[in-house]
Every structure is written in C-alpha cells, then in structure tokens.
mmCIF file of C-alpha atoms in Angstrom:
data_model
loop_
_atom_site.group_PDB
_atom_site.id
_atom_site.type_symbol
_atom_site.label_atom_id
_atom_site.label_comp_id
_atom_site.label_asym_id
_atom_site.label_seq_id
_atom_site.Cartn_x
_atom_site.Cartn_y
_atom_site.Cartn_z
ATOM 1 C CA UNK K 1 1.164 -16.289 -4.782
ATOM 2 C CA UNK K 2 2.707 -15.381 -1.426
ATOM 3 C CA UNK K 3 0.241 -14.782 1.388
ATOM 4 C CA UNK K 4 0.977 -12.466 4.298
ATOM 5 C CA UNK K 5 -0.618 -13.091 7.664
ATOM 6 C CA UNK K 6 -0.467 -10.594 10.515
ATOM 7 C CA UNK K 7 -1.146 -11.188 14.174
ATOM 8 C CA UNK K 8 -2.958 -10.080 16.100
ATOM 9 C CA UNK K 9 -5.703 -8.573 13.935
ATOM 10 C CA UNK K 10 -6.374 -6.013 16.643
ATOM 11 C CA UNK K 11 -5.388 -5.280 20.181
ATOM 12 C CA UNK K 12 -5.473 -2.594 22.849
ATOM 13 C CA UNK K 13 -2.499 -0.981 24.514
ATOM 14 C CA UNK K 14 -1.666 2.048 26.606
ATOM 15 C CA UNK K 15 0.582 5.009 25.990
ATOM 16 C CA UNK K 16 4.122 4.086 27.018
ATOM 17 C CA UNK K 17 3.690 0.375 26.297
ATOM 18 C CA UNK K 18 6.064 -1.635 24.155
ATOM 19 C CA UNK K 19 4.133 -3.450 21.442
ATOM 20 C CA UNK K 20 5.043 -6.017 18.832
ATOM 21 C CA UNK K 21 3.141 -6.943 15.687
ATOM 22 C CA UNK K 22 3.987 -10.098 13.778
ATOM 23 C CA UNK K 23 3.845 -10.756 10.050
ATOM 24 C CA UNK K 24 4.351 -14.181 8.511
ATOM 25 C CA UNK K 25 4.894 -14.947 4.832
ATOM 26 C CA UNK K 26 3.635 -18.195 3.312
ATOM 27 C CA UNK K 27 7.083 -18.715 1.792
ATOM 28 C CA UNK K 28 10.498 -17.152 2.208
ATOM 29 C CA UNK K 29 10.820 -13.535 1.110
ATOM 30 C CA UNK K 30 14.354 -12.801 2.336
ATOM 31 C CA UNK K 31 14.144 -9.242 3.692
ATOM 32 C CA UNK K 32 11.802 -7.858 1.044
ATOM 33 C CA UNK K 33 9.261 -6.590 3.537
ATOM 34 C CA UNK K 34 7.788 -3.178 4.257
ATOM 35 C CA UNK K 35 5.623 -1.870 7.095
ATOM 36 C CA UNK K 36 3.028 0.877 6.764
ATOM 37 C CA UNK K 37 0.943 2.869 9.218
ATOM 38 C CA UNK K 38 -2.513 4.085 8.276
ATOM 39 C CA UNK K 39 -4.772 6.446 10.168
ATOM 40 C CA UNK K 40 -8.497 6.797 9.406
ATOM 41 C CA UNK K 41 -9.208 8.717 6.227
ATOM 42 C CA UNK K 42 -5.531 9.010 5.348
ATOM 43 C CA UNK K 43 -3.184 7.315 2.907
ATOM 44 C CA UNK K 44 -0.785 4.771 4.379
ATOM 45 C CA UNK K 45 2.651 5.934 5.446
ATOM 46 C CA UNK K 46 5.829 3.926 4.909
ATOM 47 C CA UNK K 47 7.576 3.175 8.204
ATOM 48 C CA UNK K 48 10.131 0.486 7.391
ATOM 49 C CA UNK K 49 11.481 -1.202 4.276
ATOM 50 C CA UNK K 50 13.935 -4.029 3.737
ATOM 51 C CA UNK K 51 12.504 -5.507 6.938
ATOM 52 C CA UNK K 52 14.516 -3.278 9.266
ATOM 53 C CA UNK K 53 15.450 0.011 7.554
ATOM 54 C CA UNK K 54 13.659 3.003 9.017
ATOM 55 C CA UNK K 55 12.191 5.351 6.432
ATOM 56 C CA UNK K 56 13.505 8.900 6.687
ATOM 57 C CA UNK K 57 11.599 10.969 9.225
ATOM 58 C CA UNK K 58 10.080 8.012 11.078
ATOM 59 C CA UNK K 59 10.658 8.112 14.859
ATOM 60 C CA UNK K 60 13.289 5.743 16.215
ATOM 61 C CA UNK K 61 10.766 4.114 18.578
ATOM 62 C CA UNK K 62 9.702 2.105 15.512
ATOM 63 C CA UNK K 63 11.860 -0.859 14.578
ATOM 64 C CA UNK K 64 11.554 -3.904 12.370
ATOM 65 C CA UNK K 65 13.247 -7.260 12.355
ATOM 66 C CA UNK K 66 13.144 -10.661 10.722
ATOM 67 C CA UNK K 67 13.952 -12.387 7.468
ATOM 68 C CA UNK K 68 12.700 -15.385 5.566
ATOM 69 C CA UNK K 69 9.120 -15.930 6.684
ATOM 70 C CA UNK K 70 8.800 -14.276 10.100
ATOM 71 C CA UNK K 71 8.903 -10.556 10.772
ATOM 72 C CA UNK K 72 8.076 -8.175 13.582
ATOM 73 C CA UNK K 73 7.302 -4.489 13.951
ATOM 74 C CA UNK K 74 8.046 -3.119 17.398
ATOM 75 C CA UNK K 75 7.021 0.217 18.856
ATOM 76 C CA UNK K 76 9.195 0.732 21.913
ATOM 77 C CA UNK K 77 7.149 3.347 23.756
ATOM 78 C CA UNK K 78 3.679 3.956 22.401
ATOM 79 C CA UNK K 79 2.677 7.541 21.807
ATOM 80 C CA UNK K 80 -0.871 8.769 21.297
ATOM 81 C CA UNK K 81 -0.221 9.359 17.602
ATOM 82 C CA UNK K 82 0.744 5.688 17.115
ATOM 83 C CA UNK K 83 -2.793 4.383 17.499
ATOM 84 C CA UNK K 84 -3.537 3.342 13.937
ATOM 85 C CA UNK K 85 -3.691 0.316 11.655
ATOM 86 C CA UNK K 86 -0.436 -1.318 10.561
ATOM 87 C CA UNK K 87 0.162 -3.350 7.413
ATOM 88 C CA UNK K 88 3.074 -5.458 6.254
ATOM 89 C CA UNK K 89 3.743 -5.942 2.526
ATOM 90 C CA UNK K 90 6.074 -8.278 0.671
ATOM 91 C CA UNK K 91 7.894 -7.190 -2.460
ATOM 92 C CA UNK K 92 9.952 -10.326 -3.006
ATOM 93 C CA UNK K 93 7.855 -11.464 -5.937
ATOM 94 C CA UNK K 94 4.776 -10.576 -7.936
ATOM 95 C CA UNK K 95 1.918 -10.416 -7.194
ATOM 96 C CA UNK K 96 2.777 -8.069 -4.338
ATOM 97 C CA UNK K 97 0.759 -8.716 -1.203
ATOM 98 C CA UNK K 98 -0.279 -6.962 1.979
ATOM 99 C CA UNK K 99 -1.117 -8.479 5.310
ATOM 100 C CA UNK K 100 -4.708 -8.054 6.465
ATOM 101 C CA UNK K 101 -3.746 -5.309 8.907
ATOM 102 C CA UNK K 102 -3.379 -4.934 12.679
ATOM 103 C CA UNK K 103 -5.529 -2.350 14.380
ATOM 104 C CA UNK K 104 -3.907 -0.842 17.450
ATOM 105 C CA UNK K 105 -6.392 0.780 19.811
ATOM 106 C CA UNK K 106 -6.136 2.725 23.016
ATOM 107 C CA UNK K 107 -6.819 0.703 26.156
ATOM 108 C CA UNK F 1 10.433 15.462 -2.396
ATOM 109 C CA UNK F 2 8.032 13.366 -4.445
ATOM 110 C CA UNK F 3 4.378 14.373 -4.477
ATOM 111 C CA UNK F 4 1.569 12.352 -5.983
ATOM 112 C CA UNK F 5 -1.702 14.192 -6.622
ATOM 113 C CA UNK F 6 -4.709 12.183 -7.745
ATOM 114 C CA UNK F 7 -7.865 13.148 -9.571
ATOM 115 C CA UNK F 8 -11.126 13.723 -7.759
ATOM 116 C CA UNK F 9 -13.876 11.414 -6.592
ATOM 117 C CA UNK F 10 -16.004 9.599 -9.149
ATOM 118 C CA UNK F 11 -19.477 8.109 -9.139
ATOM 119 C CA UNK F 12 -20.111 5.462 -11.773
ATOM 120 C CA UNK F 13 -22.907 3.109 -12.722
ATOM 121 C CA UNK F 14 -22.368 -0.654 -12.856
ATOM 122 C CA UNK F 15 -20.794 -1.692 -16.138
ATOM 123 C CA UNK F 16 -19.083 1.662 -16.703
ATOM 124 C CA UNK F 17 -15.359 2.416 -16.641
ATOM 125 C CA UNK F 18 -13.350 4.818 -14.525
ATOM 126 C CA UNK F 19 -9.954 6.369 -15.166
ATOM 127 C CA UNK F 20 -7.998 7.763 -12.224
ATOM 128 C CA UNK F 21 -4.968 9.970 -12.727
ATOM 129 C CA UNK F 22 -1.885 10.464 -10.556
ATOM 130 C CA UNK F 23 0.291 13.506 -11.256
ATOM 131 C CA UNK F 24 3.905 13.265 -10.111
ATOM 132 C CA UNK F 25 6.018 16.201 -9.030
ATOM 133 C CA UNK F 26 9.485 16.369 -7.550
ATOM 134 C CA UNK F 27 10.658 13.487 -9.707
ATOM 135 C CA UNK F 28 9.946 12.360 -13.234
ATOM 136 C CA UNK F 29 7.671 9.395 -13.711
ATOM 137 C CA UNK F 30 10.500 7.472 -15.379
ATOM 138 C CA UNK F 31 12.468 7.635 -12.116
ATOM 139 C CA UNK F 32 9.684 5.916 -10.214
ATOM 140 C CA UNK F 33 7.951 2.558 -10.231
ATOM 141 C CA UNK F 34 4.272 3.312 -9.795
ATOM 142 C CA UNK F 35 1.767 0.937 -8.274
ATOM 143 C CA UNK F 36 -1.949 1.079 -7.667
ATOM 144 C CA UNK F 37 -3.573 -0.081 -4.446
ATOM 145 C CA UNK F 38 -7.220 -0.003 -3.472
ATOM 146 C CA UNK F 39 -9.071 -0.106 -0.186
ATOM 147 C CA UNK F 40 -12.755 -0.973 0.054
ATOM 148 C CA UNK F 41 -14.703 0.685 2.894
ATOM 149 C CA UNK F 42 -13.561 -0.710 6.234
ATOM 150 C CA UNK F 43 -11.229 -3.203 4.557
ATOM 151 C CA UNK F 44 -7.501 -3.677 4.083
ATOM 152 C CA UNK F 45 -5.105 -2.717 1.319
ATOM 153 C CA UNK F 46 -5.228 -4.600 -1.977
ATOM 154 C CA UNK F 47 -2.475 -4.399 -4.590
ATOM 155 C CA UNK F 48 -3.894 -4.052 -8.106
ATOM 156 C CA UNK F 49 -0.761 -3.829 -10.193
ATOM 157 C CA UNK F 50 2.333 -1.834 -10.932
ATOM 158 C CA UNK F 51 5.503 -1.345 -12.887
ATOM 159 C CA UNK F 52 8.288 -3.884 -12.498
ATOM 160 C CA UNK F 53 11.523 -2.108 -13.478
ATOM 161 C CA UNK F 54 13.430 -5.392 -13.712
ATOM 162 C CA UNK F 55 11.233 -6.606 -16.545
ATOM 163 C CA UNK F 56 10.213 -3.181 -17.788
ATOM 164 C CA UNK F 57 6.612 -4.281 -17.731
ATOM 165 C CA UNK F 58 3.419 -3.509 -15.876
ATOM 166 C CA UNK F 59 2.175 -6.466 -13.875
ATOM 167 C CA UNK F 60 -1.460 -6.829 -12.861
ATOM 168 C CA UNK F 61 -2.962 -8.827 -10.043
ATOM 169 C CA UNK F 62 -4.755 -11.818 -11.494
ATOM 170 C CA UNK F 63 -8.014 -10.657 -9.927
ATOM 171 C CA UNK F 64 -8.044 -7.593 -12.177
ATOM 172 C CA UNK F 65 -6.576 -9.100 -15.350
ATOM 173 C CA UNK F 66 -8.620 -8.079 -18.354
ATOM 174 C CA UNK F 67 -10.392 -5.273 -16.486
ATOM 175 C CA UNK F 68 -7.559 -2.955 -15.510
ATOM 176 C CA UNK F 69 -5.115 -0.939 -17.591
ATOM 177 C CA UNK F 70 -2.283 1.100 -16.110
ATOM 178 C CA UNK F 71 -0.574 3.610 -18.326
ATOM 179 C CA UNK F 72 1.885 6.465 -18.029
ATOM 180 C CA UNK F 73 2.253 9.760 -19.881
ATOM 181 C CA UNK F 74 5.896 10.689 -19.409
ATOM 182 C CA UNK F 75 5.391 14.036 -21.136
ATOM 183 C CA UNK F 76 3.201 15.171 -18.240
ATOM 184 C CA UNK F 77 4.539 12.808 -15.538
ATOM 185 C CA UNK F 78 1.049 11.446 -15.012
ATOM 186 C CA UNK F 79 0.101 7.838 -14.332
ATOM 187 C CA UNK F 80 -3.359 6.474 -15.050
ATOM 188 C CA UNK F 81 -5.379 3.521 -13.870
ATOM 189 C CA UNK F 82 -8.485 2.546 -15.801
ATOM 190 C CA UNK F 83 -10.876 -0.067 -14.431
ATOM 191 C CA UNK F 84 -13.710 -1.319 -16.624
ATOM 192 C CA UNK F 85 -16.910 -3.331 -16.152
ATOM 193 C CA UNK F 86 -17.379 -1.758 -12.749
ATOM 194 C CA UNK F 87 -19.501 -3.489 -10.141
ATOM 195 C CA UNK F 88 -20.595 -2.462 -6.671
ATOM 196 C CA UNK F 89 -17.684 -4.387 -5.133
ATOM 197 C CA UNK F 90 -15.291 -1.976 -6.870
ATOM 198 C CA UNK F 91 -16.428 0.835 -4.600
ATOM 199 C CA UNK F 92 -13.196 1.794 -2.879
ATOM 200 C CA UNK F 93 -10.494 4.386 -2.426
ATOM 201 C CA UNK F 94 -7.854 3.951 -5.117
ATOM 202 C CA UNK F 95 -4.269 4.999 -4.421
ATOM 203 C CA UNK F 96 -1.220 5.432 -6.585
ATOM 204 C CA UNK F 97 1.961 4.731 -4.643
ATOM 205 C CA UNK F 98 5.661 4.044 -4.974
ATOM 206 C CA UNK F 99 5.343 1.646 -2.008
ATOM 207 C CA UNK F 100 8.667 0.566 -0.481
ATOM 208 C CA UNK F 101 10.687 2.592 -3.005
ATOM 209 C CA UNK F 102 10.568 6.145 -1.604
ATOM 210 C CA UNK F 103 7.255 5.394 0.144
ATOM 211 C CA UNK F 104 5.095 7.987 -1.581
ATOM 212 C CA UNK F 105 1.306 7.751 -1.801
ATOM 213 C CA UNK F 106 -1.317 9.832 -3.500
ATOM 214 C CA UNK F 107 -4.144 11.212 -1.397
ATOM 215 C CA UNK F 108 -6.568 8.594 -2.720
ATOM 216 C CA UNK F 109 -9.531 8.764 -5.085
ATOM 217 C CA UNK F 110 -12.913 7.503 -3.950
ATOM 218 C CA UNK F 111 -14.728 5.605 -6.673
ATOM 219 C CA UNK F 112 -18.356 4.824 -5.900
ATOM 220 C CA UNK F 113 -20.184 2.330 -8.079
ATOM 221 C CA UNK F 114 -23.925 2.590 -7.676
ATOM 222 C CA UNK F 115 -27.011 2.351 -9.819
#
C-alpha cells in the first residue's frame, strides 16, 4: 500500500504570508494526487486534483505542483479563511490513502 | 451541481451494526464513483472503500474487510455503507464522497459506539 506523508504536521503563519505544504508518497504516483481543505466541524473541500488542477471555484492563490513522489500545496497570500487543516490524497492505486494532515494556525 | 445528503447520527452498542445512507441529487449514482471516508474525533481522514469504475467493483480497505459492505440503489440514487461488529474505536464521522472526481462530500454522519 502507498503511504502519504505530509510535512509539517502543523505550523503557524500570518495573514498575507506565502505558505507551502509538502506531501510525499512512498512510491511514485505520477500526478494522481488531490488536496483538500477541512475546517472544524465541516466536510473536507476539494482544492486541487491531478496534482496541479484547481477545482472550480477555488481561489487562484491556491496552487499545486509535483509529480512522482513529491508534491506541494502553496497558498500565495494567506487569508483569514485559509486557516484550516489540509490533506493530500493519492488515487494512483488502491487502497486510496490520505496524508495525516497539516494544521495551519494563525500566528 | 451534485449534492450528497447523508442520514442522521446514530448511537450503537458494541457488537451492533450501522447502516449509513447517502442520497445523491444533481447526478445519477451511476455517473459517480462513490467512496466512504471516516474521521475519528480529533484524527485524520481514513479511506474505507469505494467504487473502482475501471474494474466495475467496490474495493474495501483491508482494515475493514469482512466488516464493511457498500451498496448502491440506483432506483433511488442512494449509496449505503454498513459496518458490523462495531467497537468503540469505530466512533467517528462517516462521509460519502466522490473525492477527486467532482469533489463532492456528504455532510457527514456521526456514529457513536458506546455501551
């Protein structure tokens, strides 16, 4: 089974900052990677699929890159509504797998 | 616009079973590949299983093999997830979701397992 590892597990940032979250797959997954945002008490929301394709309606300050085993989610200019937990998920092969999550907090 | 509406919260005793429903609107169930994901309190997302359109089969995570059954009623566009032999560790919010394909999620169903 493919394992997904995110880093960092949590960190603090300020509004306006540029932040990057990393996701690493235990084996190559081409570009079969999605990113989700989850706020407390809510269902996750799809941000990016195919590693770099922005889901409809998602602000352009979010971007994704990478292929193979190493991926990044970048938020170019943090807004207050971006403080949440972020998950990566591979869909290259079954069983599907999520990263453990990255909690982004306000500094 | 796809909408997924799940059944309400459940409280079950250890050893019992629970069946969660997920009603689809905006699309037919046959146009979607439905997955089920759970999230224990304060924990991350855990994939339980889902439909693989390439094989035309439902695939379950090994952890839940033998305890979980995912079914679909195409006449009502409703997906179901049944989990048996419940234990306290199964206390979680259970989601139906299309994941990367259209990115739709149900609102979640809290299942509490307690004696």
